[in-house]
PDB file of C-alpha atoms in Angstrom:
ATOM      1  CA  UNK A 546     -33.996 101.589  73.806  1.00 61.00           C
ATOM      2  CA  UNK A 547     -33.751 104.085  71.292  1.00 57.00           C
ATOM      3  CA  UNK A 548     -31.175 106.673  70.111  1.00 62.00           C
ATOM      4  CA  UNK A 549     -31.614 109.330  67.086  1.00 64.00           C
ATOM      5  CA  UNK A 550     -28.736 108.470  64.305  1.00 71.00           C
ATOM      6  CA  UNK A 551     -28.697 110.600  61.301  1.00 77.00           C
ATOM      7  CA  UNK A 552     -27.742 110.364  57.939  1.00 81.00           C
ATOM      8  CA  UNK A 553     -28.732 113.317  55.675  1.00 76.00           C
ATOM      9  CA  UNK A 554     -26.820 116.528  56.875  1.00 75.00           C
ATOM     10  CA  UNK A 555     -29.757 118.909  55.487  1.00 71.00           C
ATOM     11  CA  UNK A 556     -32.836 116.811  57.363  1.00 63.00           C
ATOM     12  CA  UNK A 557     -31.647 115.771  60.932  1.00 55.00           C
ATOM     13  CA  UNK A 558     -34.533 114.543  62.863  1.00 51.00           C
ATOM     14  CA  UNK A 559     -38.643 113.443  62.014  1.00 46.00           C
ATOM     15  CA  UNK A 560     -41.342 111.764  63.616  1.00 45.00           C
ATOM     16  CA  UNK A 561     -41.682 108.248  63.451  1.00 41.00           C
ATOM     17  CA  UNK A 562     -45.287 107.078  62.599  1.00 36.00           C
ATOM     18  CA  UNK A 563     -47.393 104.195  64.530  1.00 37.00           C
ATOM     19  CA  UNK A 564     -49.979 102.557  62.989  1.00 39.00           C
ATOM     20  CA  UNK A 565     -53.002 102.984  65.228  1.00 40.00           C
ATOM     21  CA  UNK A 566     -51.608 106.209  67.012  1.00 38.00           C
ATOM     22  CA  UNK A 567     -50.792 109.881  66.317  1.00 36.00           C
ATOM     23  CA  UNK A 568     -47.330 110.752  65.215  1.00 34.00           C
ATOM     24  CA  UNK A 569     -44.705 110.261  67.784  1.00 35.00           C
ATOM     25  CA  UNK A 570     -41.422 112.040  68.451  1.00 40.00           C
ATOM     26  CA  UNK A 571     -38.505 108.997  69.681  1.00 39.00           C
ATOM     27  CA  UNK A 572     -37.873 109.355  73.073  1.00 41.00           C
ATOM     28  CA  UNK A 573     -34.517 109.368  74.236  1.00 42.00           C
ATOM     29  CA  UNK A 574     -33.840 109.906  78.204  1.00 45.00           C
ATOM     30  CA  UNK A 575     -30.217 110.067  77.509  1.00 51.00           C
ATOM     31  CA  UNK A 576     -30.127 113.106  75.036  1.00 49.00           C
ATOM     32  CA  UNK A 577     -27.703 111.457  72.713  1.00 65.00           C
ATOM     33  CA  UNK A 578     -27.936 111.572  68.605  1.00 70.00           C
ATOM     34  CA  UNK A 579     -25.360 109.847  66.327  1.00 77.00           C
ATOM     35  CA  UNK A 580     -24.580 112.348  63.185  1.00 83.00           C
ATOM     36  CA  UNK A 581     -22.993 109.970  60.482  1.00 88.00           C
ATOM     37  CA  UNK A 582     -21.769 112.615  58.613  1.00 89.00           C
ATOM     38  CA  UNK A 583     -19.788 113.969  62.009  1.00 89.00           C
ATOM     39  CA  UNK A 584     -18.110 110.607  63.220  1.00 92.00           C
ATOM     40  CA  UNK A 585     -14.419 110.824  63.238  1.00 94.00           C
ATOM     41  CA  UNK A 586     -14.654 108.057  60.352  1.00 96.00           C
ATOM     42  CA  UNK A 587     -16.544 109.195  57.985  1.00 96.00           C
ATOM     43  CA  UNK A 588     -17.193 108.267  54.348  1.00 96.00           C
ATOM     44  CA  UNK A 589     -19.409 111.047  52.529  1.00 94.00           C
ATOM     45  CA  UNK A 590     -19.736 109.050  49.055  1.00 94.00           C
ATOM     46  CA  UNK A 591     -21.433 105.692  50.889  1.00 94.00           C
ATOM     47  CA  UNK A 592     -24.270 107.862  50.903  1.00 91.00           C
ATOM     48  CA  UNK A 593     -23.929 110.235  47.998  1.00 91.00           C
ATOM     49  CA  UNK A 594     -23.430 106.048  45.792  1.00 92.00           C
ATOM     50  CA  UNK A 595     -26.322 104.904  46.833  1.00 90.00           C
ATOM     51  CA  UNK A 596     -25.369 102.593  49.215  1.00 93.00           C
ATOM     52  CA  UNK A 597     -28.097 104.130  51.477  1.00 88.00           C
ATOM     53  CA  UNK A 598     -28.238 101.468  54.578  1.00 89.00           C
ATOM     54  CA  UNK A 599     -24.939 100.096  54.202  1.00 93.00           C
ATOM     55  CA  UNK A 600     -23.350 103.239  54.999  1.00 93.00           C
ATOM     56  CA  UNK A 601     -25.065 103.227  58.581  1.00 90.00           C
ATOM     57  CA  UNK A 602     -23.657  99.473  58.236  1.00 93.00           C
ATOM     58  CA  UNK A 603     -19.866 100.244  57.957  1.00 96.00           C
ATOM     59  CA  UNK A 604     -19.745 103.255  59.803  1.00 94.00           C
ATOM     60  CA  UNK A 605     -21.302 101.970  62.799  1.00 92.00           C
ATOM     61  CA  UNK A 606     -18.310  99.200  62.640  1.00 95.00           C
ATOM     62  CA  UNK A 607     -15.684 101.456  61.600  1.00 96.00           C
ATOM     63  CA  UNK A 608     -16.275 103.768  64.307  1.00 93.00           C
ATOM     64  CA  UNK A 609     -16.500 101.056  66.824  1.00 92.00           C
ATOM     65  CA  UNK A 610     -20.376 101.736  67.725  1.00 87.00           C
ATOM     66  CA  UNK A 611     -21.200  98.948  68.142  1.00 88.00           C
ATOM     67  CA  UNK A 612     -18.222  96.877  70.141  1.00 87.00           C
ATOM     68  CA  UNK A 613     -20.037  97.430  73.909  1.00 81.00           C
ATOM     69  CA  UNK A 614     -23.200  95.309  72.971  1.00 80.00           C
ATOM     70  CA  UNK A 615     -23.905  91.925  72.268  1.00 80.00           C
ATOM     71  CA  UNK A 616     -27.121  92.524  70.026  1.00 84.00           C
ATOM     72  CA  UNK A 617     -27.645  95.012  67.354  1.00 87.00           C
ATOM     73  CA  UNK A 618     -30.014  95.761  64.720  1.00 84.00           C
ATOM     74  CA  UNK A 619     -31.284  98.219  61.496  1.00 84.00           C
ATOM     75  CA  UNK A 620     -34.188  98.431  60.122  1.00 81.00           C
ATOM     76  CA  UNK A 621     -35.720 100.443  57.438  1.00 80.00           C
ATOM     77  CA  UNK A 622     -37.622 103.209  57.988  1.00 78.00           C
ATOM     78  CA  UNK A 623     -40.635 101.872  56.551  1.00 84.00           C
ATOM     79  CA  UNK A 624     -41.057  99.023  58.812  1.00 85.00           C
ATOM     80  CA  UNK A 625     -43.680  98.918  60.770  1.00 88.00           C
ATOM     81  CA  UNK A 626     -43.102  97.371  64.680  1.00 85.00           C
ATOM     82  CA  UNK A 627     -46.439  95.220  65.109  1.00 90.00           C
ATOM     83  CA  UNK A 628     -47.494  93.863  68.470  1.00 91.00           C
ATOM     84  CA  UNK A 629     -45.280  90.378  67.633  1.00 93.00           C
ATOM     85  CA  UNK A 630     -42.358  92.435  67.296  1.00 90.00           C
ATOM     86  CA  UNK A 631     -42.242  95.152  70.479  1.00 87.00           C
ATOM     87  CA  UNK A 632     -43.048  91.680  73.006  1.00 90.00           C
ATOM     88  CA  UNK A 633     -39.937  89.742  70.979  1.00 89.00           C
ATOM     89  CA  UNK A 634     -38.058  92.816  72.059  1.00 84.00           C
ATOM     90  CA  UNK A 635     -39.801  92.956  75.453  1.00 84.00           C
ATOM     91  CA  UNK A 636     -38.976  89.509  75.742  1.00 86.00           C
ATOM     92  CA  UNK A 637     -35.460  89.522  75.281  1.00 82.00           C
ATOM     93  CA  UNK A 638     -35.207  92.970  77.485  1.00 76.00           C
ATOM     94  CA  UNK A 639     -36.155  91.045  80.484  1.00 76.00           C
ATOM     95  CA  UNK A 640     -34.016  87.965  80.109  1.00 72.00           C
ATOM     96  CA  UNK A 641     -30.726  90.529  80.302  1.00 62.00           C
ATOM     97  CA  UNK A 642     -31.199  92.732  83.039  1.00 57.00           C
ATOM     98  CA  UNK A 643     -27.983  93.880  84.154  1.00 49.00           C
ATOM     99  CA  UNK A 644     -26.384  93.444  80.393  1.00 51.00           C
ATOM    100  CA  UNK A 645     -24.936  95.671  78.640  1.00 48.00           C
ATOM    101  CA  UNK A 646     -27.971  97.829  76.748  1.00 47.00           C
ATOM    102  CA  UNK A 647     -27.106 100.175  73.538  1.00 41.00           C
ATOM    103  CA  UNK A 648     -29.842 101.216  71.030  1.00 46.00           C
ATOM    104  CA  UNK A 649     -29.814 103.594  68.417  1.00 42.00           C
ATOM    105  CA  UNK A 650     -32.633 104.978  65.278  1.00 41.00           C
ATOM    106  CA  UNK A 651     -31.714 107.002  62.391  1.00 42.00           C
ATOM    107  CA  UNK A 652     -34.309 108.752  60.177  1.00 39.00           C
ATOM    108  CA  UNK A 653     -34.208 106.507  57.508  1.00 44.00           C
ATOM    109  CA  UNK A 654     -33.304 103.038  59.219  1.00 47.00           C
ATOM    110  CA  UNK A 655     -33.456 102.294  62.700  1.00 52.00           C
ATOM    111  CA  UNK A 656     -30.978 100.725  64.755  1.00 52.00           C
ATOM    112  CA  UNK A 657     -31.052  98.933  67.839  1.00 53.00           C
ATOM    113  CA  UNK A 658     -29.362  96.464  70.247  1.00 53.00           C
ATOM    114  CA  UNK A 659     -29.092  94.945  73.686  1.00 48.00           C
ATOM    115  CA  UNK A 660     -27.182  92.499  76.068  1.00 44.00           C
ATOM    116  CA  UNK A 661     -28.239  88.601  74.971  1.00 43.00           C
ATOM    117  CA  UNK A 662     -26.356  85.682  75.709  1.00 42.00           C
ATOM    118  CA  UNK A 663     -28.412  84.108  72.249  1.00 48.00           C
ATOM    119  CA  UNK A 664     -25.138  84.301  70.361  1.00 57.00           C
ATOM    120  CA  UNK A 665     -26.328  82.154  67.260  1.00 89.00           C
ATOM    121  CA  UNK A 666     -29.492  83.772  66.691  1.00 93.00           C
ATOM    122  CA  UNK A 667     -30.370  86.409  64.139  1.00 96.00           C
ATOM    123  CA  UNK A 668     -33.594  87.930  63.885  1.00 95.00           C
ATOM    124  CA  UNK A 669     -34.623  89.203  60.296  1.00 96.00           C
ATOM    125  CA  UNK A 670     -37.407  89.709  58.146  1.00 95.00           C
ATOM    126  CA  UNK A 671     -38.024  86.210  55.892  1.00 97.00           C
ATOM    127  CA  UNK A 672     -39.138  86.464  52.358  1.00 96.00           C
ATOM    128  CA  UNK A 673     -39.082  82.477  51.741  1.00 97.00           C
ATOM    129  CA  UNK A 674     -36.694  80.547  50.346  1.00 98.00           C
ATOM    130  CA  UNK A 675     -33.727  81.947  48.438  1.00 98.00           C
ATOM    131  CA  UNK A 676     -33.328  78.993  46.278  1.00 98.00           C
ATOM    132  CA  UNK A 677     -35.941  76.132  45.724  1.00 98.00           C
ATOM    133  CA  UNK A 678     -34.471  72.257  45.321  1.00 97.00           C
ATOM    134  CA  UNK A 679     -34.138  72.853  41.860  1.00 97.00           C
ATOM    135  CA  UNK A 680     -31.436  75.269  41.774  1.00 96.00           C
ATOM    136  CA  UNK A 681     -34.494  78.213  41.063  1.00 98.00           C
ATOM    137  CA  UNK A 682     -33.330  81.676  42.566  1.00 98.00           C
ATOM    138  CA  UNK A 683     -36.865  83.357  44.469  1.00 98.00           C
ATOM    139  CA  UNK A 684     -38.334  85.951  42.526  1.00 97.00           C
ATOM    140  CA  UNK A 685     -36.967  88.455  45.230  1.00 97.00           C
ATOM    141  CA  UNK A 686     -33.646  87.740  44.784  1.00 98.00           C
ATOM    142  CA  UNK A 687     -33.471  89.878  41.420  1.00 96.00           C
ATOM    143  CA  UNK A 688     -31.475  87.863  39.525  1.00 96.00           C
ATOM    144  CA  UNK A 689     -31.948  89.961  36.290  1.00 93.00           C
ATOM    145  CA  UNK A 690     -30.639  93.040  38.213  1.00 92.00           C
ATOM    146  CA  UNK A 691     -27.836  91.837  40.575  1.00 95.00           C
ATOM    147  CA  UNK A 692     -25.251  89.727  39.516  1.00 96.00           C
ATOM    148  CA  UNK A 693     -24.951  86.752  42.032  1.00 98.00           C
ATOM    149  CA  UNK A 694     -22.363  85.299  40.754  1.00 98.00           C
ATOM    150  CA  UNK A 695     -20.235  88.082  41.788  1.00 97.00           C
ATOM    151  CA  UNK A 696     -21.544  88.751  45.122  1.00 98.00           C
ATOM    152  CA  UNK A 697     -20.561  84.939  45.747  1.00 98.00           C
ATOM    153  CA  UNK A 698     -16.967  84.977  44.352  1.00 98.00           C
ATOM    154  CA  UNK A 699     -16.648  88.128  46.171  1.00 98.00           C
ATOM    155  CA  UNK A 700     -17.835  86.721  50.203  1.00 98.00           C
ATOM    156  CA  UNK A 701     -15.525  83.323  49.306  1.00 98.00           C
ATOM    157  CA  UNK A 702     -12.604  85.343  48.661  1.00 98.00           C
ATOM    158  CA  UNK A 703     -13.342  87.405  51.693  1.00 98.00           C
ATOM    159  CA  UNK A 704     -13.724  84.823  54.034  1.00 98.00           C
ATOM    160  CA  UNK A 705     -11.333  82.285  52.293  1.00 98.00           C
ATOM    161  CA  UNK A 706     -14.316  79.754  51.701  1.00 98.00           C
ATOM    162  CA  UNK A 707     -15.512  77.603  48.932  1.00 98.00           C
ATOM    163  CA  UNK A 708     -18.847  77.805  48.809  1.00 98.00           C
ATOM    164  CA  UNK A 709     -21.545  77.144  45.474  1.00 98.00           C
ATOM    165  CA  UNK A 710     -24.444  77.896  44.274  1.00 98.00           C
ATOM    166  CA  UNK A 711     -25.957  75.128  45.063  1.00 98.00           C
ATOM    167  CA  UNK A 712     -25.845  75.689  48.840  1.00 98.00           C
ATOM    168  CA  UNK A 713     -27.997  78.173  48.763  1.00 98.00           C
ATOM    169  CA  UNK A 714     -30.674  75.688  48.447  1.00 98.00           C
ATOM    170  CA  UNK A 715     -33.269  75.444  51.019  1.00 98.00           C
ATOM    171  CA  UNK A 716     -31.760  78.517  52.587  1.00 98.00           C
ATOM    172  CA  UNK A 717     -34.112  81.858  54.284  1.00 98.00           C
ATOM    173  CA  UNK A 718     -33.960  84.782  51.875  1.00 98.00           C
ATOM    174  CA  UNK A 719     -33.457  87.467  54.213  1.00 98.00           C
ATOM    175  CA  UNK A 720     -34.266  91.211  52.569  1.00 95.00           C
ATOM    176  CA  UNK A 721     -34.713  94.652  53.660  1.00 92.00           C
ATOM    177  CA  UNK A 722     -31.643  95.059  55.307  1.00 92.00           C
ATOM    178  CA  UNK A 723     -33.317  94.518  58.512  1.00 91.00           C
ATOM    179  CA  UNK A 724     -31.622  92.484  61.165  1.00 92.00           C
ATOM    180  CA  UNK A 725     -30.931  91.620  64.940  1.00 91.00           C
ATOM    181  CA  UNK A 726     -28.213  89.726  65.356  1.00 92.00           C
ATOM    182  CA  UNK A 727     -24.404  89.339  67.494  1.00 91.00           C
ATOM    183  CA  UNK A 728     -22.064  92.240  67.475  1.00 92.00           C
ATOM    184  CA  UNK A 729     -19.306  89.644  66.421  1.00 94.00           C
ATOM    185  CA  UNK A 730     -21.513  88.700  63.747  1.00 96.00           C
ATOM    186  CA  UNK A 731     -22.719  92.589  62.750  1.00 95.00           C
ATOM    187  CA  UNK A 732     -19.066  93.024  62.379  1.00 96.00           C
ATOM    188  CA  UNK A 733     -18.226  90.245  60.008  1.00 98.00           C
ATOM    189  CA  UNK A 734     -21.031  91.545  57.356  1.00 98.00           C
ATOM    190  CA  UNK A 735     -20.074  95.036  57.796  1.00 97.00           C
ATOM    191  CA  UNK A 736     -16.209  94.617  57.002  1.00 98.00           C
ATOM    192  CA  UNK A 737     -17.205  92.816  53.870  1.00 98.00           C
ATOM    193  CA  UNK A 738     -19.621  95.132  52.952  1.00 98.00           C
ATOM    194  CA  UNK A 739     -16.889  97.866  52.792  1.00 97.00           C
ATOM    195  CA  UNK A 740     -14.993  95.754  50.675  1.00 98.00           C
ATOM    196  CA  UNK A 741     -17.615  94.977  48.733  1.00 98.00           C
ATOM    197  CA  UNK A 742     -18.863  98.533  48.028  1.00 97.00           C
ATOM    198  CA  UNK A 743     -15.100  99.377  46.206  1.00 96.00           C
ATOM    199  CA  UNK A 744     -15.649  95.824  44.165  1.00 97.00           C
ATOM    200  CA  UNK A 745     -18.977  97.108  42.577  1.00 95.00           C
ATOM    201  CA  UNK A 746     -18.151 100.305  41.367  1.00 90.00           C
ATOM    202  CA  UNK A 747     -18.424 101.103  38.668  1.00 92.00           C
ATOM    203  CA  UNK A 748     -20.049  98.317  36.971  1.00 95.00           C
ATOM    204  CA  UNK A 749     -22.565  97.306  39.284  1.00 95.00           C
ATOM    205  CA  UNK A 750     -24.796 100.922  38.633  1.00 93.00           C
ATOM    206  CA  UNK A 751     -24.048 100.420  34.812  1.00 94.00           C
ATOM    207  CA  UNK A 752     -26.066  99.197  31.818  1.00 93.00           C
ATOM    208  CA  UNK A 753     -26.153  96.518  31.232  1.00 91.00           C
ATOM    209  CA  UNK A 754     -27.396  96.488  35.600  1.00 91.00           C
ATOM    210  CA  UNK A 755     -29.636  99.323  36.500  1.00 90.00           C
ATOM    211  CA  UNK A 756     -28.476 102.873  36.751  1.00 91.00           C
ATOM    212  CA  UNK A 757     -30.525 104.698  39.137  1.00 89.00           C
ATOM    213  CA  UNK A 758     -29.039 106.053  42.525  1.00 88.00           C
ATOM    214  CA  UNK A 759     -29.878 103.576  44.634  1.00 89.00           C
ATOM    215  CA  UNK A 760     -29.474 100.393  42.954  1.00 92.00           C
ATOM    216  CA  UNK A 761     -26.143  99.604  45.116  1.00 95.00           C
ATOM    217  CA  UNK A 762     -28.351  99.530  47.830  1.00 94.00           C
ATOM    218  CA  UNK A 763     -29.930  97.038  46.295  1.00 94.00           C
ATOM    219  CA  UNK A 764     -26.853  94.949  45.465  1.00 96.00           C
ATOM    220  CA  UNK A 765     -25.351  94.968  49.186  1.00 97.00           C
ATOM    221  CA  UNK A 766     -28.872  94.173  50.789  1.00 97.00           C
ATOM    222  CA  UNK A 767     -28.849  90.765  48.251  1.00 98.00           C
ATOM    223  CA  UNK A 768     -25.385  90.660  49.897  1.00 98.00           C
ATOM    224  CA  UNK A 769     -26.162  90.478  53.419  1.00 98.00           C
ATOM    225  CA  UNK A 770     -29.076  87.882  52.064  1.00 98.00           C
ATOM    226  CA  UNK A 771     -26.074  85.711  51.029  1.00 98.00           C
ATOM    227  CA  UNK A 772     -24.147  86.278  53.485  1.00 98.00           C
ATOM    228  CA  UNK A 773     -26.781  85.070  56.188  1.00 98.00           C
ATOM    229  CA  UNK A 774     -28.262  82.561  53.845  1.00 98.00           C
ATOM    230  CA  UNK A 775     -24.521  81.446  53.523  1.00 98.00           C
ATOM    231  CA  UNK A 776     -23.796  81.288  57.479  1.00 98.00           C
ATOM    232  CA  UNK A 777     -27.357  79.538  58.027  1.00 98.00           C
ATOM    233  CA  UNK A 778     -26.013  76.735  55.643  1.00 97.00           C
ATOM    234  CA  UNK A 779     -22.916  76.467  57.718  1.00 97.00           C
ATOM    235  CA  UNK A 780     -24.964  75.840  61.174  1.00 96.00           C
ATOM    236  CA  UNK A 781     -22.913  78.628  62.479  1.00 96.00           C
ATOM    237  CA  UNK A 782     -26.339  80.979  62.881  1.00 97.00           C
ATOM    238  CA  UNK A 783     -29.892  80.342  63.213  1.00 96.00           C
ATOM    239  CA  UNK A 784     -32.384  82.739  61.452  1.00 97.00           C
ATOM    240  CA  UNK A 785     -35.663  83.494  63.321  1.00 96.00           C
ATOM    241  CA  UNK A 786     -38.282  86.123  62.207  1.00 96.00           C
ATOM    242  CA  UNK A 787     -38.628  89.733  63.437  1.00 93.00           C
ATOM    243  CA  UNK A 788     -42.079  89.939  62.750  1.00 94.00           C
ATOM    244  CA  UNK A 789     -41.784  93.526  61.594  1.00 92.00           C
ATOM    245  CA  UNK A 790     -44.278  94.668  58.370  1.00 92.00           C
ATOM    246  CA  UNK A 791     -43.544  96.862  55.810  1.00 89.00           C
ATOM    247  CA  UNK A 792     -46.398  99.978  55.989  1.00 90.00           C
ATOM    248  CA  UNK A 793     -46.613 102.121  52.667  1.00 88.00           C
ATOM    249  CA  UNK A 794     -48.029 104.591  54.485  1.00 89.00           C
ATOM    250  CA  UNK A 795     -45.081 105.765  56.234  1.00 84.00           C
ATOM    251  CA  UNK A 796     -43.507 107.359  53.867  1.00 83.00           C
ATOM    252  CA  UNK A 797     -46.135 109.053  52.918  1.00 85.00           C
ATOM    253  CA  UNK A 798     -46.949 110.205  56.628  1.00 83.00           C
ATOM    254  CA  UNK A 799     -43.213 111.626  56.688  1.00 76.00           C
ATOM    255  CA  UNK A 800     -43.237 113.237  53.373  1.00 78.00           C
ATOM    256  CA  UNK A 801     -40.288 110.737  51.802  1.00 76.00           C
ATOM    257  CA  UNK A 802     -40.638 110.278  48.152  1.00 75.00           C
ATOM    258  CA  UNK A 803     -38.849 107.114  46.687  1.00 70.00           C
ATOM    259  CA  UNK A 804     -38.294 109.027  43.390  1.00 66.00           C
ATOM    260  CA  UNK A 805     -35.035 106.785  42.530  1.00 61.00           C
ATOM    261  CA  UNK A 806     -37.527 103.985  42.059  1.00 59.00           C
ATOM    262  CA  UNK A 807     -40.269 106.142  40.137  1.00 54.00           C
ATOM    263  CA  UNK A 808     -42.141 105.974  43.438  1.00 52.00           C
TER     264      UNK A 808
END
């Protein structure tokens, strides 16, 4: 179910940790590895920005990678897949035999799909509510550091909608970039997102917003939150969780500093 994709030209490959296991190479019987960097379209300042995930996000769709499925995912690197997780997989494995398969992991995030004929369901990693019944954003949502106001105008002129604040209510807060959901659907975000990432420049990584590289990152992963919290509202998805956890000690394991974040 798995295919290497990589994003940093200089590191190309590295072992992928399990929690109560050695270190494991990713085993792929078909030989294949996506190299971002090579794809006939191919946007070298996604990742220089920042933008970390979201480049794997738009180039997947602008290079078509992901039209043969119906189900495809990223996650981040740090994720850990615990035993709830690899039998939801399992689980949906099974009910398509004879679909159409495609699965792919990069260093940094991985990324997988498969034939499903669940086309309203979306898998992701929950972090509560992104808005309580009194208009209050969840801490997670970072008000202070990403303008939501702008992230809003930016999906209703997008998608030609009208949408408020206020329907954000009661919504999931999705996070971490980390998703399973429709091809149709992957799409959809990822067209925005490239739209989006020419809106925020320059002011989004300016004072009075944080600088460091990264931070975009940070904006278009609160993006996909509204867009999914957004889609939930409109009945037109429902959000279920992935079970994954997040596992400090992977980084560590693979030698990844998070210096951008002082980490």
């Amino acid at each position: 179910m798995v295919v290497p994709y990589a994003v940093n030209v200089e590191i190309t490959s590295k072992d992928f940790i399990l929690k109560d296991g050695p270190s494991l190479g990713i085993s792929n019987p078909q030989n294949r590895m996506v190299e971002e960097y090579d794809l006939p379209q191919y946007n070298p300042m996604l990742q220089a920005r920042g933008f970390m995930e979201t480049s794997a996000y738009i180039h997947i769709e602008k290079n078509a990678l992901h039209e043969d499925i119906d189900l495809i995912g990223i996650c981040q690197y740090d994720m850990r897949w615990t035993k709830r997780s690899v039998k939801l997989l399992h689980s949906l494995e099974k009910s398509t035999q004879g679909s159409r398969q495609f699965s792919l992991i990069n260093r940094c995030w991985q990324i997988f799909g498969f034939g499903s004929d669940a086309k309203s369901i979306v898998y992701a990693q929950i972090a509560g509510k992104l808005m309580n019944s009194s208009g209050e954003f969840n801490g997670m949502a970072c008000t202070q550091a990403f303008n939501w106001d702008c992230l809003l105008k930016s999906y209703n002129h997008f998608f030609n909608t009208q949408w408020q604040m206020v329907d954000l209510i009661d919504q999931p807060l999705t996070l971490w970039q980390t998703y399973l959901m429709p091809s149709q659907l992957f799409a959809e975000l990822a067209q925005w997102l490239y739209v989006l990432a020419v809106e925020m420049e320059p002011w989004a990584n300016e004072a009075s917003y944080e600088t460091h590289w990264g931070v975009l990152g940070g904006y278009t992963e609160r993006a996909e939150s509204l867009f999914m919290a957004l889609r939930h509202r409109a009945k037109e998805i429902n959000i279920k969780p992935l079970f994954l956890e997040y596992d400090d000690q992977i980084p560590k394991a693979l030698g990844i500093s998070k210096n951008h974040y002082g980490v």
